[in-house]
Amino acid sequence: MKTMKKTTPFVTWITMTAVLVSMCAGLIFSQRTNAQSGAQSETRGVTDNKYPTLAKYATDLTLLALSGKLEPARGYEGNVARVIDSLATTSKAPLVLGESDLDRDAIARGVASRIALGTVPDTLRNKRVFRLNLEALAKGAQTSEEFENRVQAVFAEAAQAEGKVILFVDQMHQYAGARATNAASATVKAAITANQFKVIGGVSPEAYASYIATDETVAKLFDSISIDRANEIASDSNSAKDKRRSPINEEFEGEKISSDMHELVKSAGPNGRVTAILQVNDVNSREVRSLLASNGVLISAHQ
């Protein structure tokens, strides 16, 4: 019995400790779960609560850019700049003409990314770029009237957003012009004319010539911007060549260090000191230190 009396308090203490730990762990898990759920709900609410119709039929590219989930639009800088300039300086809607829907979409992503970064004119700051989804609009629509009603609902919600929305409408010829229904075309024309929100259109050159350019009342609403990939590629190539030619930007290559560093070392003499600015990563790099040391340079870091 004495043994039982000594053991029981110990077992009870272990049991109570386990219960307390379990309760604490459960509380922490519950708090974390609630916090995560709240964060997810808040993120969804940014779109769902304010713009439920847009959330159903469009994608908020700016929100994706702000959360780091938007695919970069590299190689379209000049075209993106032209669209932004058109949005900021004209009452017309920029209409991007490009053979590939991937190119047109990249430019819309580029605009959204620039807005997220804040590198746009003041008139475009804090706006949200929504990419309208034609497939979502058409899915389940039994009649053309049902499709038109959805288009009208999207444009009406965008118009009520106090100028905060930029709507990217690819395949614009499906919504306005000779191929579109009268109701959808009237909705687009009214939205651009009223200028309550900004519109970016996208279309292939063939569709533009066949369905939009042939309707003068529609064509005059747009500022046509043809995608120029050749100039973008040439510009990137020239920039790369200029970088290679510049002694300031000359990169380490094999057993070589930049020519300007060679000159500095040579002019300083065997016992001289050289003042240079290196990036932190370069200073901490064993390879760079070794390379410089082999040329008689020792790094003395100063703050």
Tab-separated table of C-alpha atoms in Angstrom:
chain	number	residue	atom	x	y	z
A	1	MET	CA	0.000	0.000	0.000
A	2	LYS	CA	2.883	2.345	0.745
A	3	THR	CA	4.132	1.733	-2.753
A	4	MET	CA	0.720	2.573	-4.172
A	5	LYS	CA	0.572	5.823	-2.172
A	6	LYS	CA	3.952	6.925	-3.507
A	7	THR	CA	3.102	6.000	-7.088
A	8	THR	CA	-0.410	7.455	-7.322
A	9	PRO	CA	0.529	11.145	-6.931
A	10	PHE	CA	3.253	10.711	-9.564
A	11	VAL	CA	0.842	9.054	-12.002
A	12	THR	CA	-1.780	11.720	-11.274
A	13	TRP	CA	0.738	14.487	-11.919
A	14	ILE	CA	1.727	12.905	-15.229
A	15	THR	CA	-1.941	12.553	-16.207
A	16	MET	CA	-2.811	16.151	-15.297
A	17	THR	CA	0.240	17.433	-17.138
A	18	ALA	CA	-0.754	15.529	-20.245
A	19	VAL	CA	-4.267	16.966	-20.066
A	20	LEU	CA	-2.954	20.526	-19.676
A	21	VAL	CA	-0.513	20.118	-22.556
A	22	SER	CA	-3.270	18.679	-24.695
A	23	MET	CA	-5.582	21.582	-23.823
A	24	CYS	CA	-2.880	24.157	-24.597
A	25	ALA	CA	-1.970	22.481	-27.850
A	26	GLY	CA	-5.630	22.333	-28.817
A	27	LEU	CA	-6.058	26.016	-27.984
A	28	ILE	CA	-3.001	27.034	-30.004
A	29	PHE	CA	-4.108	24.899	-32.960
A	30	SER	CA	-7.595	26.379	-32.745
A	31	GLN	CA	-6.239	29.926	-32.648
A	32	ARG	CA	-3.945	29.276	-35.609
A	33	THR	CA	-6.737	27.648	-37.573
A	34	ASN	CA	-9.080	30.532	-36.863
A	35	ALA	CA	-6.398	33.050	-37.797
A	36	GLN	CA	-5.654	31.254	-41.049
A	37	SER	CA	-9.335	30.952	-41.855
A	38	GLY	CA	-9.818	34.617	-41.074
A	39	ALA	CA	-6.909	35.593	-43.304
A	40	GLN	CA	-8.208	33.457	-46.146
A	41	SER	CA	-11.698	34.864	-45.672
A	42	GLU	CA	-10.329	38.395	-45.642
A	43	THR	CA	-8.377	37.732	-48.847
A	44	ARG	CA	-11.456	36.346	-50.555
A	45	GLY	CA	-13.529	39.198	-49.191
A	46	VAL	CA	-11.365	41.763	-50.944
A	47	THR	CA	-12.922	40.550	-54.171
A	48	ASP	CA	-16.096	38.684	-53.216
A	49	ASN	CA	-17.673	41.260	-50.916
A	50	LYS	CA	-16.887	44.368	-52.911
A	51	TYR	CA	-17.208	42.971	-56.432
A	52	PRO	CA	-19.198	39.709	-56.351
A	53	THR	CA	-20.097	39.745	-60.049
A	54	LEU	CA	-16.525	40.498	-61.110
A	55	ALA	CA	-15.323	37.751	-58.776
A	56	LYS	CA	-17.608	35.322	-60.588
A	57	TYR	CA	-16.708	36.244	-64.140
A	58	ALA	CA	-13.250	37.861	-63.912
A	59	THR	CA	-9.836	37.506	-62.268
A	60	ASP	CA	-8.321	40.258	-60.142
A	61	LEU	CA	-4.822	40.522	-61.641
A	62	THR	CA	-3.762	43.326	-59.309
A	63	LEU	CA	-4.625	41.288	-56.231
A	64	LEU	CA	-2.569	38.405	-57.628
A	65	ALA	CA	0.339	40.786	-58.257
A	66	LEU	CA	0.164	42.170	-54.709
A	67	SER	CA	0.240	38.624	-53.306
A	68	GLY	CA	3.170	37.625	-55.545
A	69	LYS	CA	1.099	35.097	-57.494
A	70	LEU	CA	0.972	36.839	-60.874
A	71	GLU	CA	3.185	35.466	-63.634
A	72	PRO	CA	5.724	38.134	-64.677
A	73	ALA	CA	5.330	39.788	-68.089
A	74	ARG	CA	8.940	40.005	-69.230
A	75	GLY	CA	9.794	41.417	-72.634
A	76	TYR	CA	6.709	43.596	-73.000
A	77	GLU	CA	7.882	46.731	-71.203
A	78	GLY	CA	7.475	49.084	-74.159
A	79	ASN	CA	3.999	47.814	-74.984
A	80	VAL	CA	2.905	47.986	-71.352
A	81	ALA	CA	4.157	51.577	-71.151
A	82	ARG	CA	2.124	52.515	-74.233
A	83	VAL	CA	-1.054	51.036	-72.761
A	84	ILE	CA	-0.483	52.829	-69.453
A	85	ASP	CA	0.101	56.111	-71.286
A	86	SER	CA	-3.122	55.612	-73.226
A	87	LEU	CA	-5.074	54.867	-70.045
A	88	ALA	CA	-3.685	57.957	-68.340
A	89	THR	CA	-3.915	60.502	-71.160
A	90	THR	CA	-6.863	59.631	-73.418
A	91	SER	CA	-10.571	59.017	-72.969
A	92	LYS	CA	-10.401	56.187	-75.475
A	93	ALA	CA	-9.908	52.563	-74.477
A	94	PRO	CA	-6.523	51.099	-75.451
A	95	LEU	CA	-7.091	48.129	-77.742
A	96	VAL	CA	-4.126	45.737	-77.863
A	97	LEU	CA	-3.693	44.101	-81.277
A	98	GLY	CA	-1.705	40.872	-81.206
A	99	GLU	CA	-1.801	37.486	-82.909
A	100	SER	CA	-1.492	35.538	-79.664
A	101	ASP	CA	-3.867	35.783	-76.726
A	102	LEU	CA	-0.840	34.967	-74.550
A	103	ASP	CA	0.867	38.178	-75.697
A	104	ARG	CA	-2.249	40.240	-75.074
A	105	ASP	CA	-2.698	38.699	-71.654
A	106	ALA	CA	0.946	39.389	-70.791
A	107	ILE	CA	0.417	43.092	-71.398
A	108	ALA	CA	-2.615	43.125	-69.086
A	109	ARG	CA	-0.499	41.399	-66.431
A	110	GLY	CA	2.227	43.974	-66.982
A	111	VAL	CA	-0.219	46.810	-66.342
A	112	ALA	CA	-1.498	45.093	-63.189
A	113	SER	CA	2.058	44.569	-61.930
A	114	ARG	CA	2.977	48.211	-62.540
A	115	ILE	CA	-0.112	49.329	-60.611
A	116	ALA	CA	0.733	46.960	-57.748
A	117	LEU	CA	4.250	48.428	-57.612
A	118	GLY	CA	2.912	51.971	-57.808
A	119	THR	CA	5.007	52.842	-60.878
A	120	VAL	CA	2.129	54.401	-62.786
A	121	PRO	CA	0.746	57.940	-63.168
A	122	ASP	CA	-1.258	59.226	-60.209
A	123	THR	CA	-4.536	58.818	-62.105
A	124	LEU	CA	-3.986	55.054	-62.215
A	125	ARG	CA	-2.787	54.483	-58.668
A	126	ASN	CA	-4.755	52.091	-56.442
A	127	LYS	CA	-6.855	50.803	-59.328
A	128	ARG	CA	-7.563	47.112	-59.841
A	129	VAL	CA	-7.140	45.296	-63.160
A	130	PHE	CA	-9.747	42.571	-63.711
A	131	ARG	CA	-9.401	40.109	-66.587
A	132	LEU	CA	-12.847	39.245	-67.937
A	133	ASN	CA	-13.325	35.529	-68.601
A	134	LEU	CA	-15.342	34.838	-71.745
A	135	GLU	CA	-15.624	31.134	-70.936
A	136	ALA	CA	-17.085	31.863	-67.495
A	137	LEU	CA	-19.550	34.353	-68.981
A	138	ALA	CA	-20.737	31.893	-71.613
A	139	LYS	CA	-20.778	28.776	-69.414
A	140	GLY	CA	-24.326	27.616	-68.739
A	141	ALA	CA	-25.906	30.498	-70.643
A	142	GLN	CA	-28.862	29.011	-72.519
A	143	THR	CA	-29.597	32.054	-74.675
A	144	SER	CA	-27.823	35.119	-76.030
A	145	GLU	CA	-29.975	37.219	-73.709
A	146	GLU	CA	-28.582	35.413	-70.674
A	147	PHE	CA	-25.045	36.059	-71.883
A	148	GLU	CA	-25.888	39.724	-72.484
A	149	ASN	CA	-27.349	40.039	-68.998
A	150	ARG	CA	-24.109	38.753	-67.497
A	151	VAL	CA	-22.046	41.195	-69.541
A	152	GLN	CA	-24.308	44.043	-68.477
A	153	ALA	CA	-24.049	43.002	-64.806
A	154	VAL	CA	-20.237	42.961	-64.972
A	155	PHE	CA	-20.058	46.374	-66.612
A	156	ALA	CA	-22.636	47.809	-64.214
A	157	GLU	CA	-20.663	46.630	-61.176
A	158	ALA	CA	-17.428	48.014	-62.630
A	159	ALA	CA	-19.165	51.355	-63.213
A	160	GLN	CA	-20.229	51.472	-59.558
A	161	ALA	CA	-16.694	50.930	-58.278
A	162	GLU	CA	-15.938	54.679	-58.120
A	163	GLY	CA	-13.290	54.533	-60.826
A	164	LYS	CA	-11.260	51.812	-59.104
A	165	VAL	CA	-11.673	49.171	-61.810
A	166	ILE	CA	-9.793	48.621	-65.051
A	167	LEU	CA	-11.477	45.857	-67.035
A	168	PHE	CA	-9.339	43.859	-69.466
A	169	VAL	CA	-11.619	42.445	-72.156
A	170	ASP	CA	-9.797	40.074	-74.493
A	171	GLN	CA	-11.443	38.989	-77.757
A	172	MET	CA	-13.189	42.348	-77.793
A	173	HIS	CA	-14.886	41.507	-81.106
A	174	GLN	CA	-17.108	39.093	-79.156
A	175	TYR	CA	-18.464	42.005	-77.111
A	176	ALA	CA	-18.469	44.956	-79.519
A	177	GLY	CA	-18.552	45.448	-83.273
A	178	ALA	CA	-20.051	43.623	-86.219
A	179	ARG	CA	-19.902	40.144	-84.669
A	180	ALA	CA	-21.275	41.013	-81.204
A	181	THR	CA	-24.944	41.185	-80.275
A	182	ASN	CA	-26.535	44.620	-80.258
A	183	ALA	CA	-27.087	44.608	-76.506
A	184	ALA	CA	-23.507	43.606	-75.663
A	185	SER	CA	-22.079	46.109	-78.122
A	186	ALA	CA	-24.289	48.878	-76.719
A	187	THR	CA	-23.088	48.024	-73.204
A	188	VAL	CA	-19.423	48.310	-74.177
A	189	LYS	CA	-19.958	51.544	-76.119
A	190	ALA	CA	-21.867	53.122	-73.232
A	191	ALA	CA	-19.194	52.137	-70.713
A	192	ILE	CA	-16.312	53.603	-72.735
A	193	THR	CA	-18.247	56.768	-73.582
A	194	ALA	CA	-19.285	57.384	-69.965
A	195	ASN	CA	-15.679	56.766	-68.813
A	196	GLN	CA	-16.836	55.641	-65.353
A	197	PHE	CA	-14.133	52.986	-65.418
A	198	LYS	CA	-11.221	52.132	-67.689
A	199	VAL	CA	-11.284	49.382	-70.301
A	200	ILE	CA	-8.371	47.621	-71.978
A	201	GLY	CA	-9.348	45.591	-75.016
A	202	GLY	CA	-7.526	42.764	-76.727
A	203	VAL	CA	-8.038	41.333	-80.204
A	204	SER	CA	-6.177	39.748	-83.096
A	205	PRO	CA	-5.397	41.988	-86.092
A	206	GLU	CA	-7.664	39.853	-88.305
A	207	ALA	CA	-10.632	40.078	-85.934
A	208	TYR	CA	-10.054	43.802	-85.529
A	209	ALA	CA	-10.094	44.359	-89.302
A	210	SER	CA	-13.154	42.163	-89.840
A	211	TYR	CA	-15.401	43.075	-86.921
A	212	ILE	CA	-14.291	46.298	-85.226
A	213	ALA	CA	-12.700	48.509	-87.875
A	214	THR	CA	-15.754	47.948	-90.085
A	215	ASP	CA	-18.038	49.490	-87.423
A	216	GLU	CA	-17.052	53.143	-87.306
A	217	THR	CA	-19.054	53.935	-84.167
A	218	VAL	CA	-17.146	51.221	-82.292
A	219	ALA	CA	-13.717	51.735	-83.851
A	220	LYS	CA	-13.549	55.407	-82.835
A	221	LEU	CA	-13.838	54.437	-79.167
A	222	PHE	CA	-10.495	52.620	-79.196
A	223	ASP	CA	-6.842	53.622	-79.228
A	224	SER	CA	-5.311	50.781	-81.244
A	225	ILE	CA	-1.918	49.583	-79.996
A	226	SER	CA	-0.149	46.886	-82.013
A	227	ILE	CA	2.163	44.586	-80.066
A	228	ASP	CA	5.722	45.147	-81.271
A	229	ARG	CA	7.770	42.186	-80.082
A	230	ALA	CA	10.581	42.838	-82.604
A	231	ASN	CA	11.481	46.186	-81.040
A	232	GLU	CA	11.232	44.723	-77.532
A	233	ILE	CA	13.636	41.909	-78.426
A	234	ALA	CA	16.020	44.302	-80.181
A	235	SER	CA	15.948	46.659	-77.203
A	236	ASP	CA	16.719	43.809	-74.787
A	237	SER	CA	19.569	42.649	-77.039
A	238	ASN	CA	21.077	46.141	-77.279
A	239	SER	CA	20.859	46.590	-73.516
A	240	ALA	CA	22.687	43.317	-73.004
A	241	LYS	CA	25.405	44.361	-75.481
A	242	ASP	CA	25.820	47.754	-73.815
A	243	LYS	CA	26.130	46.053	-70.450
A	244	ARG	CA	28.857	43.735	-71.754
A	245	ARG	CA	30.767	46.642	-73.297
A	246	SER	CA	30.694	48.821	-70.183
A	247	PRO	CA	33.770	48.426	-67.945
A	248	ILE	CA	31.628	49.428	-64.971
A	249	ASN	CA	29.172	46.585	-65.562
A	250	GLU	CA	31.745	44.065	-66.714
A	251	GLU	CA	31.073	40.808	-64.920
A	252	PHE	CA	33.507	38.261	-63.541
A	253	GLU	CA	34.228	35.694	-66.203
A	254	GLY	CA	36.469	32.693	-65.577
A	255	GLU	CA	39.823	33.842	-64.195
A	256	LYS	CA	39.219	37.474	-65.135
A	257	ILE	CA	38.280	40.528	-63.101
A	258	SER	CA	37.014	43.775	-64.577
A	259	SER	CA	39.433	46.010	-66.460
A	260	ASP	CA	38.775	48.994	-64.204
A	261	MET	CA	39.732	46.915	-61.161
A	262	HIS	CA	42.915	45.853	-62.921
A	263	GLU	CA	43.789	49.507	-63.522
A	264	LEU	CA	43.112	50.454	-59.915
A	265	VAL	CA	45.322	47.655	-58.607
A	266	LYS	CA	48.095	48.453	-61.069
A	267	SER	CA	48.090	52.181	-60.263
A	268	ALA	CA	48.155	51.582	-56.500
A	269	GLY	CA	51.404	49.650	-56.540
A	270	PRO	CA	52.392	46.684	-54.348
A	271	ASN	CA	51.836	48.511	-51.036
A	272	GLY	CA	48.978	50.781	-52.051
A	273	ARG	CA	45.328	50.726	-51.048
A	274	VAL	CA	42.371	50.562	-53.395
A	275	THR	CA	38.915	51.907	-52.557
A	276	ALA	CA	36.101	50.035	-54.260
A	277	ILE	CA	32.435	49.323	-53.639
A	278	LEU	CA	31.335	45.705	-53.686
A	279	GLN	CA	27.915	44.235	-53.113
A	280	VAL	CA	27.436	42.371	-49.848
A	281	ASN	CA	27.082	39.073	-51.671
A	282	ASP	CA	30.386	39.736	-53.451
A	283	VAL	CA	32.159	40.585	-50.194
A	284	ASN	CA	30.955	37.361	-48.595
A	285	SER	CA	31.752	35.239	-51.616
A	286	ARG	CA	34.755	32.964	-51.125
A	287	GLU	CA	35.232	32.770	-54.889
A	288	VAL	CA	35.371	36.565	-55.268
A	289	ARG	CA	37.749	36.957	-52.319
A	290	SER	CA	39.993	34.257	-53.741
A	291	LEU	CA	39.915	35.809	-57.186
A	292	LEU	CA	40.811	39.250	-55.871
A	293	ALA	CA	43.480	37.860	-53.591
A	294	SER	CA	45.128	36.115	-56.539
A	295	ASN	CA	45.463	39.556	-58.099
A	296	GLY	CA	46.967	41.047	-54.944
A	297	VAL	CA	43.790	42.584	-53.547
A	298	LEU	CA	42.746	42.146	-49.911
A	299	ILE	CA	39.270	43.279	-48.833
A	300	SER	CA	38.940	45.592	-45.849
A	301	ALA	CA	35.254	46.174	-45.177
A	302	HIS	CA	34.062	49.498	-43.766
A	303	GLN	CA	30.573	50.585	-42.730
